Coordinates of C-alpha atoms in Angstrom, one line a residue:
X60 CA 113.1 -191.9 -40.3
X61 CA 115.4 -194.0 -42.5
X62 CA 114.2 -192.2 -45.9
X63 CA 114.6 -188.9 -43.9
X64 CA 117.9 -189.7 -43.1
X65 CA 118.8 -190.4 -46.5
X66 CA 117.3 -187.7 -47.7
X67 CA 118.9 -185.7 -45.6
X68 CA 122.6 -186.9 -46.5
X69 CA 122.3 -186.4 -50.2
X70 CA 121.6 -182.2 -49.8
X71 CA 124.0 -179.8 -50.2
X72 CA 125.0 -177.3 -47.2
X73 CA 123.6 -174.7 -48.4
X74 CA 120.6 -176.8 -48.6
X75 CA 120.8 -177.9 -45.3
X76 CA 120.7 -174.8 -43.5
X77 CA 118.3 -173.6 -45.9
X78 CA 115.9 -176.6 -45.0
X79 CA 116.9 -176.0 -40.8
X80 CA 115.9 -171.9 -41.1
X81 CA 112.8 -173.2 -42.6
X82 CA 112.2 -175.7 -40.1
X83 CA 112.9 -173.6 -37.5
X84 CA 111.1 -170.7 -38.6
X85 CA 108.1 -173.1 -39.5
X86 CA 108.4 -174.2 -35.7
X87 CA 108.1 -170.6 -34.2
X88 CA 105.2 -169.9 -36.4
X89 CA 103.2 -173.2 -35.2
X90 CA 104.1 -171.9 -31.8
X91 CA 102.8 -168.1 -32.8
X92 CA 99.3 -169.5 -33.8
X93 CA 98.8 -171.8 -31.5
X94 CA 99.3 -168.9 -28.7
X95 CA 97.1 -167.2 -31.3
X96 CA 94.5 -169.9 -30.8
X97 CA 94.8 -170.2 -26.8
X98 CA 94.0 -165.9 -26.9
X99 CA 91.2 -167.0 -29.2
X100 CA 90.2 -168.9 -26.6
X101 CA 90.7 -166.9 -23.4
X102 CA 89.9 -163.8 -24.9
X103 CA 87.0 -163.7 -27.4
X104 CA 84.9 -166.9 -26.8
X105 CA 84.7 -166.1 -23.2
X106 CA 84.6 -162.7 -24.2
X107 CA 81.4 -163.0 -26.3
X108 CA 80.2 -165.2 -23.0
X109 CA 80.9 -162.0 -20.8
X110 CA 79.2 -159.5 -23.5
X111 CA 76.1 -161.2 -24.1
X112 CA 75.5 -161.5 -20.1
X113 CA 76.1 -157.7 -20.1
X114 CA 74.1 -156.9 -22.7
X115 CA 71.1 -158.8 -21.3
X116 CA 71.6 -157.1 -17.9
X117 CA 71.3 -154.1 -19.5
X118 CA 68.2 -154.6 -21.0
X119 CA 66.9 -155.8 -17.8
X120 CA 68.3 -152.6 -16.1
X121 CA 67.3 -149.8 -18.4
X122 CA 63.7 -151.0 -18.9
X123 CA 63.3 -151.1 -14.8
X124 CA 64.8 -148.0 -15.1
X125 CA 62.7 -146.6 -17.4
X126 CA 59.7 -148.1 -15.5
X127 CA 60.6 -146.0 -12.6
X128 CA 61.2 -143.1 -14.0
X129 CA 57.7 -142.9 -16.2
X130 CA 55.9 -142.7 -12.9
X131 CA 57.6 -139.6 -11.7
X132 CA 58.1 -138.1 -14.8
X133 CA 54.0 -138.4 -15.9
X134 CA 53.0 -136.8 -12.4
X135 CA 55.3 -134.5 -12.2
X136 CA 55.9 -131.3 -14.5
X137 CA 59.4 -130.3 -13.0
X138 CA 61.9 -129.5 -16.6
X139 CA 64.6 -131.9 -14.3
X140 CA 62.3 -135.2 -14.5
X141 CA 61.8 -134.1 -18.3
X142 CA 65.5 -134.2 -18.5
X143 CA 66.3 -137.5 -17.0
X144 CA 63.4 -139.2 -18.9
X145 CA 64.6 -138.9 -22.1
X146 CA 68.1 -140.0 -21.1
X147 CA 66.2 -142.9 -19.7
X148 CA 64.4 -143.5 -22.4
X149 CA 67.9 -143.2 -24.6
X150 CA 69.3 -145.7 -22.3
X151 CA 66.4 -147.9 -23.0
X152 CA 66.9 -147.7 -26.6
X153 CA 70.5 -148.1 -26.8
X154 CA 70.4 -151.6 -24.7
X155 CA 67.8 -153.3 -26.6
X156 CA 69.2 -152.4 -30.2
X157 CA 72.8 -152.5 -28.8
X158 CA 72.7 -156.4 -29.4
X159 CA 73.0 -157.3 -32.4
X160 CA 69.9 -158.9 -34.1
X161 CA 72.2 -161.8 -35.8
X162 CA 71.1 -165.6 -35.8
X163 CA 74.1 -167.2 -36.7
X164 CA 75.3 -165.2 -33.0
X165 CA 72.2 -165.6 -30.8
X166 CA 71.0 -169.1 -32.1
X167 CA 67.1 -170.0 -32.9
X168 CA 65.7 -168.6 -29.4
X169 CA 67.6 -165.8 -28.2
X170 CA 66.9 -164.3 -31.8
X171 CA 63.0 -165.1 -31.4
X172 CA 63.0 -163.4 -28.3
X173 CA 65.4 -160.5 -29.5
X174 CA 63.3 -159.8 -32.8
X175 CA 59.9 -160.2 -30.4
X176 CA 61.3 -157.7 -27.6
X177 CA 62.4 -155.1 -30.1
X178 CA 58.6 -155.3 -32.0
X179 CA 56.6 -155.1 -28.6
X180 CA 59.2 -152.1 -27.9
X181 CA 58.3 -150.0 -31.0
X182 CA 54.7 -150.3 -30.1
X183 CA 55.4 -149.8 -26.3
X184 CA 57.5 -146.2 -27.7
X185 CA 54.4 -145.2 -29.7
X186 CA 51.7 -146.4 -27.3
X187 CA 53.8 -145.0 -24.4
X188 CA 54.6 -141.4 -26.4
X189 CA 50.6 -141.2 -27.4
X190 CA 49.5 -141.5 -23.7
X191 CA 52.2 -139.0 -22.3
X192 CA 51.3 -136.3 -24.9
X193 CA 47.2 -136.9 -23.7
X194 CA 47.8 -136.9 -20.2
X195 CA 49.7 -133.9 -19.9
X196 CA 47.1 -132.0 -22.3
X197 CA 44.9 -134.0 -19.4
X198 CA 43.0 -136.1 -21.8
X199 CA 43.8 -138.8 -20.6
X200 CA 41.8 -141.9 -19.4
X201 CA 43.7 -143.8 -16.3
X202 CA 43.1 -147.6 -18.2
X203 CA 45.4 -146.0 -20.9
X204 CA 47.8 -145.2 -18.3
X205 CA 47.8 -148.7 -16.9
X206 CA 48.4 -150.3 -20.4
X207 CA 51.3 -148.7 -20.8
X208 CA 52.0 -150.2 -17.5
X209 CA 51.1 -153.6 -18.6
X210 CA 53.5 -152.9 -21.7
X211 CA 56.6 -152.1 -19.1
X212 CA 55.7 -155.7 -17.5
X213 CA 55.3 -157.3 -20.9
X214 CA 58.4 -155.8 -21.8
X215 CA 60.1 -156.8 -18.4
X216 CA 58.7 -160.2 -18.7
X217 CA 60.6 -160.6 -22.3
X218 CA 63.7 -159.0 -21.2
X219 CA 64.1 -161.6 -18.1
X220 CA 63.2 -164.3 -20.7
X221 CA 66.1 -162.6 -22.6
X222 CA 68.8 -162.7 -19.9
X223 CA 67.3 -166.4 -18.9
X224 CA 68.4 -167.9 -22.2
X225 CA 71.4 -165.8 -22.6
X226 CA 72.8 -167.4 -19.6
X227 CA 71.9 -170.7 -20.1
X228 CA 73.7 -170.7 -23.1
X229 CA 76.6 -168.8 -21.6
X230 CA 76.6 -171.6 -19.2
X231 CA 76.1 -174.2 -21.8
X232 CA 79.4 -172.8 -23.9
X233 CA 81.2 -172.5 -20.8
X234 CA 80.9 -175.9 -19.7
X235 CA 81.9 -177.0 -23.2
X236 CA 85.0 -175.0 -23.2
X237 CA 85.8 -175.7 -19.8
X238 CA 87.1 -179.4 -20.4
X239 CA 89.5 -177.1 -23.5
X240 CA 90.6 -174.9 -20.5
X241 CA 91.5 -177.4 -18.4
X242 CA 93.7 -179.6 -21.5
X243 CA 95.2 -176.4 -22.4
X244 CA 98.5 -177.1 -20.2
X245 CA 98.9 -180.6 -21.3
X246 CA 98.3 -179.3 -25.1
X247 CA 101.4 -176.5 -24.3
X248 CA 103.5 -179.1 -22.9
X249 CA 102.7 -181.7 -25.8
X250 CA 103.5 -179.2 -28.5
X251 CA 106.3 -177.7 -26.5
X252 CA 108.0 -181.4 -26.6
X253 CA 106.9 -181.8 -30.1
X254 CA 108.7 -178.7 -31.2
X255 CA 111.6 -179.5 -28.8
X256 CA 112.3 -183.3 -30.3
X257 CA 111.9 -182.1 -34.1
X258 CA 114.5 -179.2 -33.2
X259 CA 116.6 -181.9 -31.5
X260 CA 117.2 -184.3 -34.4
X261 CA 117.4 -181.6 -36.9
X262 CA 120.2 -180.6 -35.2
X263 CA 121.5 -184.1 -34.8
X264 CA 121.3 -184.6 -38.6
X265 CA 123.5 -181.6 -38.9
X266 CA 125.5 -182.0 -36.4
X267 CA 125.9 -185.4 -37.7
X268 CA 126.3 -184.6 -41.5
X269 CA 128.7 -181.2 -40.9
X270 CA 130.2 -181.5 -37.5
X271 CA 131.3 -185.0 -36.9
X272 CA 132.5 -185.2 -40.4
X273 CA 135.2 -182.5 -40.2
X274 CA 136.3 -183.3 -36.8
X275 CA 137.0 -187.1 -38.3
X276 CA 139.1 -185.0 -41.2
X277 CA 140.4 -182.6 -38.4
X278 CA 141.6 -186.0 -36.6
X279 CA 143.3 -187.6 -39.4
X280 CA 145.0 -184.4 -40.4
X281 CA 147.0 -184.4 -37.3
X282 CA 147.5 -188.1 -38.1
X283 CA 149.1 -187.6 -41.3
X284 CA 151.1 -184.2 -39.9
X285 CA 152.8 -187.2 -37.5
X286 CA 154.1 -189.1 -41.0
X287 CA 150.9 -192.0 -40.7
X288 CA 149.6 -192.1 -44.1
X289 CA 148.4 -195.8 -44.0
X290 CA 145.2 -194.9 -41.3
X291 CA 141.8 -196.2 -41.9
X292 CA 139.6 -194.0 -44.9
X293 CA 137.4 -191.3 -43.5
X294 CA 133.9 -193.2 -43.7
X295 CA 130.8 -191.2 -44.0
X296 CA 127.2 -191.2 -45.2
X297 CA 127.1 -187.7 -46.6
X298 CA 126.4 -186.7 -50.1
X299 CA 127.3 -183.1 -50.0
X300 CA 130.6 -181.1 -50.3
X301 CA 131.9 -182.4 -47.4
X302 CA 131.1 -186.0 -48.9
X303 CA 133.3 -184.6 -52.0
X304 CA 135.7 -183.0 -49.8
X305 CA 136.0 -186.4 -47.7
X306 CA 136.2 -188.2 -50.7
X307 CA 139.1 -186.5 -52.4
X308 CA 140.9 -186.5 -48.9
X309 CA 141.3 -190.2 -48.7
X310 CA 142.3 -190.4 -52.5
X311 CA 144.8 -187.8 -51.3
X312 CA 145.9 -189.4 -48.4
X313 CA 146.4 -193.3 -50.3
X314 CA 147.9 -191.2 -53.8
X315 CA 150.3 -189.2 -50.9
X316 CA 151.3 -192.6 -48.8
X317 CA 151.4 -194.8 -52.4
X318 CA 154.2 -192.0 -53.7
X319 CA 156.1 -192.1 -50.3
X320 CA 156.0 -196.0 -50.2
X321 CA 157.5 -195.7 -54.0
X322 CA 160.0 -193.2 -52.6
X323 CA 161.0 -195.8 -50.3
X324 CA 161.2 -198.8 -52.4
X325 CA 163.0 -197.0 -55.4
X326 CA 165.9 -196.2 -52.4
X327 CA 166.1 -199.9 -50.7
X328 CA 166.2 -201.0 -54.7
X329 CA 169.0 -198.3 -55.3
X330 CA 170.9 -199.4 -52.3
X331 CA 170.4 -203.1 -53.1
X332 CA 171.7 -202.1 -57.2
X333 CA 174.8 -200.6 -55.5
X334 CA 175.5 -203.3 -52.7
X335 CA 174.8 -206.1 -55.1
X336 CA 175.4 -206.4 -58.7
X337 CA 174.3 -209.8 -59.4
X338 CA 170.8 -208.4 -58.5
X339 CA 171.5 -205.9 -60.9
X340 CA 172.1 -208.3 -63.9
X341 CA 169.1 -210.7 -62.9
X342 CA 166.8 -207.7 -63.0
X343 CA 167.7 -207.2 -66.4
X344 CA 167.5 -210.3 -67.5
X345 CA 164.2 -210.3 -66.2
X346 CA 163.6 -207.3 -68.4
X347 CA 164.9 -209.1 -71.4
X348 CA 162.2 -211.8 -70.4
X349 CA 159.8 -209.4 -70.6
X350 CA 160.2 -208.0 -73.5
X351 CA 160.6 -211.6 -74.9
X352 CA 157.3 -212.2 -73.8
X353 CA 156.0 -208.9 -75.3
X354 CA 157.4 -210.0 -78.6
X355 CA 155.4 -212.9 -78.2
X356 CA 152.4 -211.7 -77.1
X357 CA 152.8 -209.4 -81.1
X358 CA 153.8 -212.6 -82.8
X359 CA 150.8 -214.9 -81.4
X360 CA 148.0 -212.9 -83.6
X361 CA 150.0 -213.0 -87.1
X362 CA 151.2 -216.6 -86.3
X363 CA 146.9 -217.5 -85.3
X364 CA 145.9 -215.5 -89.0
X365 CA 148.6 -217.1 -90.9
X366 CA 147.9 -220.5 -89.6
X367 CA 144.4 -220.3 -90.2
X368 CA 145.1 -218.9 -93.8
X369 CA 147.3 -221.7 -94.4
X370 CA 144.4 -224.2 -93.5
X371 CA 141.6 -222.6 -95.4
X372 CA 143.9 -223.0 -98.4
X373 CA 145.0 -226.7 -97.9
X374 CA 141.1 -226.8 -97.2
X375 CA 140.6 -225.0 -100.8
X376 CA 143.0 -227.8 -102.5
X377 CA 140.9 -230.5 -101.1
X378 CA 137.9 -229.4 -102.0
X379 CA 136.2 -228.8 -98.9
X380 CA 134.3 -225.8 -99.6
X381 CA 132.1 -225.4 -96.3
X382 CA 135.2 -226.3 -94.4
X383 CA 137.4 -223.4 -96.0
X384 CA 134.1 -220.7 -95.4
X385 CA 134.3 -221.7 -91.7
X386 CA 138.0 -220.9 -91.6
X387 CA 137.7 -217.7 -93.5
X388 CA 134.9 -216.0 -91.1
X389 CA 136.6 -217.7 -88.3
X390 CA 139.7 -215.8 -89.6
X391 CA 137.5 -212.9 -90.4
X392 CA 136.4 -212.6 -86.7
X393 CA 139.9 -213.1 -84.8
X394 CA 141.3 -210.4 -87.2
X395 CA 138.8 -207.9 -86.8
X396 CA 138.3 -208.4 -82.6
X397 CA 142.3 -208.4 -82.3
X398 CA 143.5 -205.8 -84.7
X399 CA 140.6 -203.2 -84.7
X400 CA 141.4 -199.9 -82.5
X401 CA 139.2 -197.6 -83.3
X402 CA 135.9 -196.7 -81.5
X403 CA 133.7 -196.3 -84.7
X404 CA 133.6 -198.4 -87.7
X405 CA 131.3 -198.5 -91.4
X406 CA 128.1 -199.9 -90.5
X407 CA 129.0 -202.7 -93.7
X408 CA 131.9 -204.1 -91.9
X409 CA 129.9 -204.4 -88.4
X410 CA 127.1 -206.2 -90.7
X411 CA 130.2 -208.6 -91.8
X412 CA 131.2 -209.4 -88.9
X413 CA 127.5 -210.1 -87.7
X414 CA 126.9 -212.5 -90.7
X415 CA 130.3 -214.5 -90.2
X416 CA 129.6 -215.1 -86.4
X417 CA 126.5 -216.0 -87.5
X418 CA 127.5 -218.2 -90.2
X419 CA 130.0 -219.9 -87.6
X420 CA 126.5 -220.5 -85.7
X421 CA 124.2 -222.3 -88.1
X422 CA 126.9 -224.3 -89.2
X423 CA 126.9 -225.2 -85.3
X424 CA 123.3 -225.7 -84.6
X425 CA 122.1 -226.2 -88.0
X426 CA 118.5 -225.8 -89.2
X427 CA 117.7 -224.7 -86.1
X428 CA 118.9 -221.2 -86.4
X429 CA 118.3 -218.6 -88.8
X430 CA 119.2 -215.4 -89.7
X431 CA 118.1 -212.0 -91.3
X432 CA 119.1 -208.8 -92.1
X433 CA 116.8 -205.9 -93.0
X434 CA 119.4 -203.0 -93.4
X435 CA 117.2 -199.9 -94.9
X436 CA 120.1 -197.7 -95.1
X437 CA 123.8 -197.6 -97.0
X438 CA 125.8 -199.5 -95.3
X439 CA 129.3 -197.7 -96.6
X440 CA 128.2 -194.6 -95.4
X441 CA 126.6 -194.7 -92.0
X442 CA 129.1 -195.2 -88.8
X443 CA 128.6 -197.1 -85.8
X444 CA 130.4 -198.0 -83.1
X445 CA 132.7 -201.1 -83.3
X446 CA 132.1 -204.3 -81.3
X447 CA 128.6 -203.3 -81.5
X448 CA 126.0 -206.3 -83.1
X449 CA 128.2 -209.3 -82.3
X450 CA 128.1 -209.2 -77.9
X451 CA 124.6 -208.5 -78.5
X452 CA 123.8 -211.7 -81.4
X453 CA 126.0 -213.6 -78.8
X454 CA 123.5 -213.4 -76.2
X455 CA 120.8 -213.9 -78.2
X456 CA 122.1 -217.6 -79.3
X457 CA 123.0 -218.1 -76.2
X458 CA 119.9 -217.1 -73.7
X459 CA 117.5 -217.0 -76.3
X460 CA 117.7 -219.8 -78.8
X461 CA 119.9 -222.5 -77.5
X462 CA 117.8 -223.1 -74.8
X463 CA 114.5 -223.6 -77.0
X464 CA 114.4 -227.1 -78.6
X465 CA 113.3 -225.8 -81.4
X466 CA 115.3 -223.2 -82.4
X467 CA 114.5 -220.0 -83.6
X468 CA 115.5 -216.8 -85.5
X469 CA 117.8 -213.9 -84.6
X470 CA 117.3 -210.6 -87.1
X471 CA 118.9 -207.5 -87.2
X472 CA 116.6 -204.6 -88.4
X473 CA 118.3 -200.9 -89.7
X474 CA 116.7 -198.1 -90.3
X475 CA 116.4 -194.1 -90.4
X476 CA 114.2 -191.6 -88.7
X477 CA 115.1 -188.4 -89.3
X478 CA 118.6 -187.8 -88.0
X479 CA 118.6 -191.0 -86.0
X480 CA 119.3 -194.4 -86.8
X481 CA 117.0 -197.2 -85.6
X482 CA 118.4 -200.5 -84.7
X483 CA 116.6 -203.0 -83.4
X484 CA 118.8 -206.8 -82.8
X485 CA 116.3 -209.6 -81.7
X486 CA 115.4 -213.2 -81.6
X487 CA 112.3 -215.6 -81.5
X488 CA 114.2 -217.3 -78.6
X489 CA 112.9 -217.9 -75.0
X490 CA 112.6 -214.5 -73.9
X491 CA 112.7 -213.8 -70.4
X492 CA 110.0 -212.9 -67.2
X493 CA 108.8 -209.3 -66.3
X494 CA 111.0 -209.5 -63.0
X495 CA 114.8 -210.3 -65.1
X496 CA 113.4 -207.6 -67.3
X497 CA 113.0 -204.9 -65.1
X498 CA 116.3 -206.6 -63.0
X499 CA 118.3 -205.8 -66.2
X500 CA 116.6 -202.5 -67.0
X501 CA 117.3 -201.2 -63.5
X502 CA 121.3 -202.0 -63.6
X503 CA 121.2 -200.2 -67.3
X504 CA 120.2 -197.4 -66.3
X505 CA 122.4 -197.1 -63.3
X506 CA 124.7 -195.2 -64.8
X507 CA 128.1 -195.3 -64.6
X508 CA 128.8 -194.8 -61.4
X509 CA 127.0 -198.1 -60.6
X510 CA 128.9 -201.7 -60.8
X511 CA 126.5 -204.0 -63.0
X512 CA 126.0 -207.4 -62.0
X513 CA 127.0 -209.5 -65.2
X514 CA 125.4 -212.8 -63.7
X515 CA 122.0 -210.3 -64.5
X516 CA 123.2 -207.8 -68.0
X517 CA 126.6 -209.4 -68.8
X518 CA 129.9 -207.8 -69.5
X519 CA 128.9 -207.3 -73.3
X520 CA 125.6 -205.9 -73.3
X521 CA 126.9 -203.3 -70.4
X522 CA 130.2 -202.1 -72.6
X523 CA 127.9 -201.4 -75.3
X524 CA 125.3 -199.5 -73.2
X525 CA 127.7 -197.3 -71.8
X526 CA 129.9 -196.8 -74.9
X527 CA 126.7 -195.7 -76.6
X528 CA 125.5 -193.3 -73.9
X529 CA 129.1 -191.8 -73.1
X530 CA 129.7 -191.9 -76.9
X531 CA 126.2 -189.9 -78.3
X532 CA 124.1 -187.3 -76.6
X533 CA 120.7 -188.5 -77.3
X534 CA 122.0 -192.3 -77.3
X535 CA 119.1 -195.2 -76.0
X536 CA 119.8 -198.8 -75.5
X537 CA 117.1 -200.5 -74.7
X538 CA 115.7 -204.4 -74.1
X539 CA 111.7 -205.8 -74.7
X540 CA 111.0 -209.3 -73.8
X541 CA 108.2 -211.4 -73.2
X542 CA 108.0 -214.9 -71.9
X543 CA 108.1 -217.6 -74.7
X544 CA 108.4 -214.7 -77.6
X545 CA 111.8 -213.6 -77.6
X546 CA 114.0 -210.2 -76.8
X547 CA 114.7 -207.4 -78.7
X548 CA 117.7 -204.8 -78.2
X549 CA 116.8 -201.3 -79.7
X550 CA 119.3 -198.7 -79.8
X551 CA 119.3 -195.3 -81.5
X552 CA 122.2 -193.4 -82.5
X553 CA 122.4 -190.1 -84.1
X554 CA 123.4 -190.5 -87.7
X555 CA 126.5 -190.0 -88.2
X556 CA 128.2 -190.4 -92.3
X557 CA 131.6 -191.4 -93.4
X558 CA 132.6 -188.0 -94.0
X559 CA 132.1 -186.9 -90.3

């Protein structure tokens, strides 16, 4: 019920209603067929009980009828006997071929008996028609006379036999349906309540989602018409329009309340300027203080570079060579991470960057790192986006090969595909489990609307997933690991040259 509910709350209205007509309409037609069924029931299986009782009768009747009527009609000459014989005989006729001779209808015995009575009457009809033509042209021996008597018992016999098994069957399917007859009332009141509860918490998920939701707006309309624009958000669950429209109301409300509460500060500060002028001149020296501070905060990056310059070159004129190339991509990094603005940068001075952060590395862990670039492209004319290698190199040496005793490698692999550039960043390092995998590939793709966890992806490797996706259409970032074997970050980008 949970899913449904959920389900439920991220469709649109139009949706909504579109899914209740449908639900309703699927509701009434359920209740259509199974009133179609119950007829069914009432109507054409006791039906078919009723027919094949009559029809046997019949069969019964018109041969005793028949019977009688062959007596008079053979000893008597008058045109009126003639008359009613051979509607008699008709009658005859008509009731034993008027059921039909199916199996699948009459089952195994009924048919045997069926398919016998109708043979023994097509010889009764010619035996019967040859002994009324010789006795009337009085040629007739009386032992013919008497078969055909024998015929209309033989015939009698199998019609009784008939309308014994037709009942006992009728009987048979009536009992069988009768236990169906007698649930039929529960069955209407089960399906009745069925029908009745689904309906019922349909209606409550609308009424829910739609009406509850604008009569909490309609409530803190009047609210806000009294001058109370600090009241508790409009909380619901829906996803919808009204979601959107609830949404954008509360943003309204706190944007509308923030600017009044402004309004009302800015006048108790312009009352408190004009009632008290020493305020005045402390607020701006507290301006002044600010701005000092500002100034500083521009001074402290030239002041780092210059200071760093000046030790690389005292380091120069003592001859410490490794100490001064430490300096310089130490210098190299600040300058670049501090002073670069723009989103894109040559895929050369990202490679730079990468090699002196990773130079600043092996001179920290020594022999136990190493490092590799495979760049299959020119790196002065392909762009990239800035700040791109160096969050990502960061967590290899810091998850992946720090942790092993050993050490390990960490390799950055460029290369071109058509219009898109490959790039895979990786290590030899630790790796990581199927279950952090998928962890981290779930809060990737989350999108942006969802908050990732940096105790599971980290702030770096989610700026540079998003960057890339909001930055390229057709943009992947994406992470392979395995246990004991390292991690590899692929990303594709379409190429994009200098010129563009």
């Amino acid at each position: 019920m949970k899913k449904i509910r959920t389900f439920w709350e991220t469709l649109t209205i139009k949706n909504k209603i579109k899914y209740f007509t449908v639900s309703v309409f699927i509701a009434i037609l359920a209740a259509i067929m199974f009133d179609a069924w119950i007829v069914k029931l009432f109507m054409m299986d006791f039906n078919d009980i009723m027919v094949d009782n009559a029809g046997s009768g019949m069969i019964v009747n018109a041969i005793d009828r028949e019977t009688e009527v062959f007596d008079a009609y053979v000893h008597s000459s008058d045109p009126a006997n003639s008359a009613e014989w051979d509607e008699v005989v008709k009658s005859t006729h008509d009731a034993i071929y008027g059921v039909p001779l199916s199996y699948n209808h009459l089952g195994p015995e009924r048919y045997a008996i069926l398919q016998s009575l109708q043979t023994a009457y097509e010889t009764y009809c010619s035996y019967r028609n040859q002994v009324i033509t010789d006795y009337q042209s009085e040629s007739i021996y009386i032992d013919k006379l008497y078969d055909v008597y024998s015929m209309q018992s033989y015939l009698a016999l199998y019609a009784q036999r008939f309308v014994d098994a037709t009942m006992t069957e009728g009987n048979a399917r009536y009992l069988e349906l009768t236990p169906l007859v007698l649930s039929v009332p529960f069955l209407v009141a089960a399906f009745g309540i069925v029908l009745f509860i689904v309906i019922i918490q349909i209606s409550k998920m609308m009424n829910r989602s739609i009406t509850e939701p604008v009569l909490k707006l309609a409530s803190s309309s009047r609210k806000i018409a009294a001058n109370d624009f600090f009241i508790e958000d409009v909380e619901v669950q829906n996803q919808d329009e009204i979601g959107d429209l609830v949404t954008a109301f509360n943003k309204m409300k706190f944007a509308t309340g923030e600017y009044i509460k402004a309004l009302e500060e800015k006048r108790e500060a312009l009352d408190q300027l004009h009632a008290q002028e020493l305020e005045t001149l402390e607020i701006e020296k507290q301006l002044e203080t600010m701005n000092l501070e500002l100034l500083k905060s521009q001074i402290n990056p030239h002041f780092l570079f210059n200071t760093l310059n000046v030790i690389a070159g005292m380091a120069n004129l003592e001859d410490a060579a490794t100490t001064e190339q430490m300096i310089e991509a130490l210098s190299s990094l600040f300058r670049y991470n501090l002073k670069t603005q723009a989103k894109e940068a040559l895929l050369s001075q990202e490679l730079k960057v990468s090699r002196d952060y990773m130079y600043l590395q092996k001179m920290r862990f020594g022999g136990r790192v190493e490092f590799e670039v495979d760049c299959q492209v020119d790196e002065n004319s392909v762009i990239v986006p800035t700040f791109t290698f160096q969050p990502i190199l960061e967590n290899a040496i810091i998850h992946g090969i720090s942790p092993k005793v050993e050490g390990g490698k960490v390799f950055i692999r460029i290369r071109q595909q058509d219009d898109i550039l490959l790039i895979d960043v990786g290590d030899t390092g630790v790796g990581m489990d199927k279950e952090t995998l998928d962890s981290i590939r779930k809060q990737l793709a989350g999108g942006e609307d969802i908050a990732l966890d940096a105790d599971i992806v980290g702030i770096g490797l989610g700026n540079i997933n998003r960057r890339i996706k909001a930055m390229y259409t057709g943009s992947s970032f994406e992470i392979e690991s395995e246990l004991g074997k390292g991690t590899i970050v692929k990303i594709k980008l379409p190429i994009k040259g200098a010129g563009d």
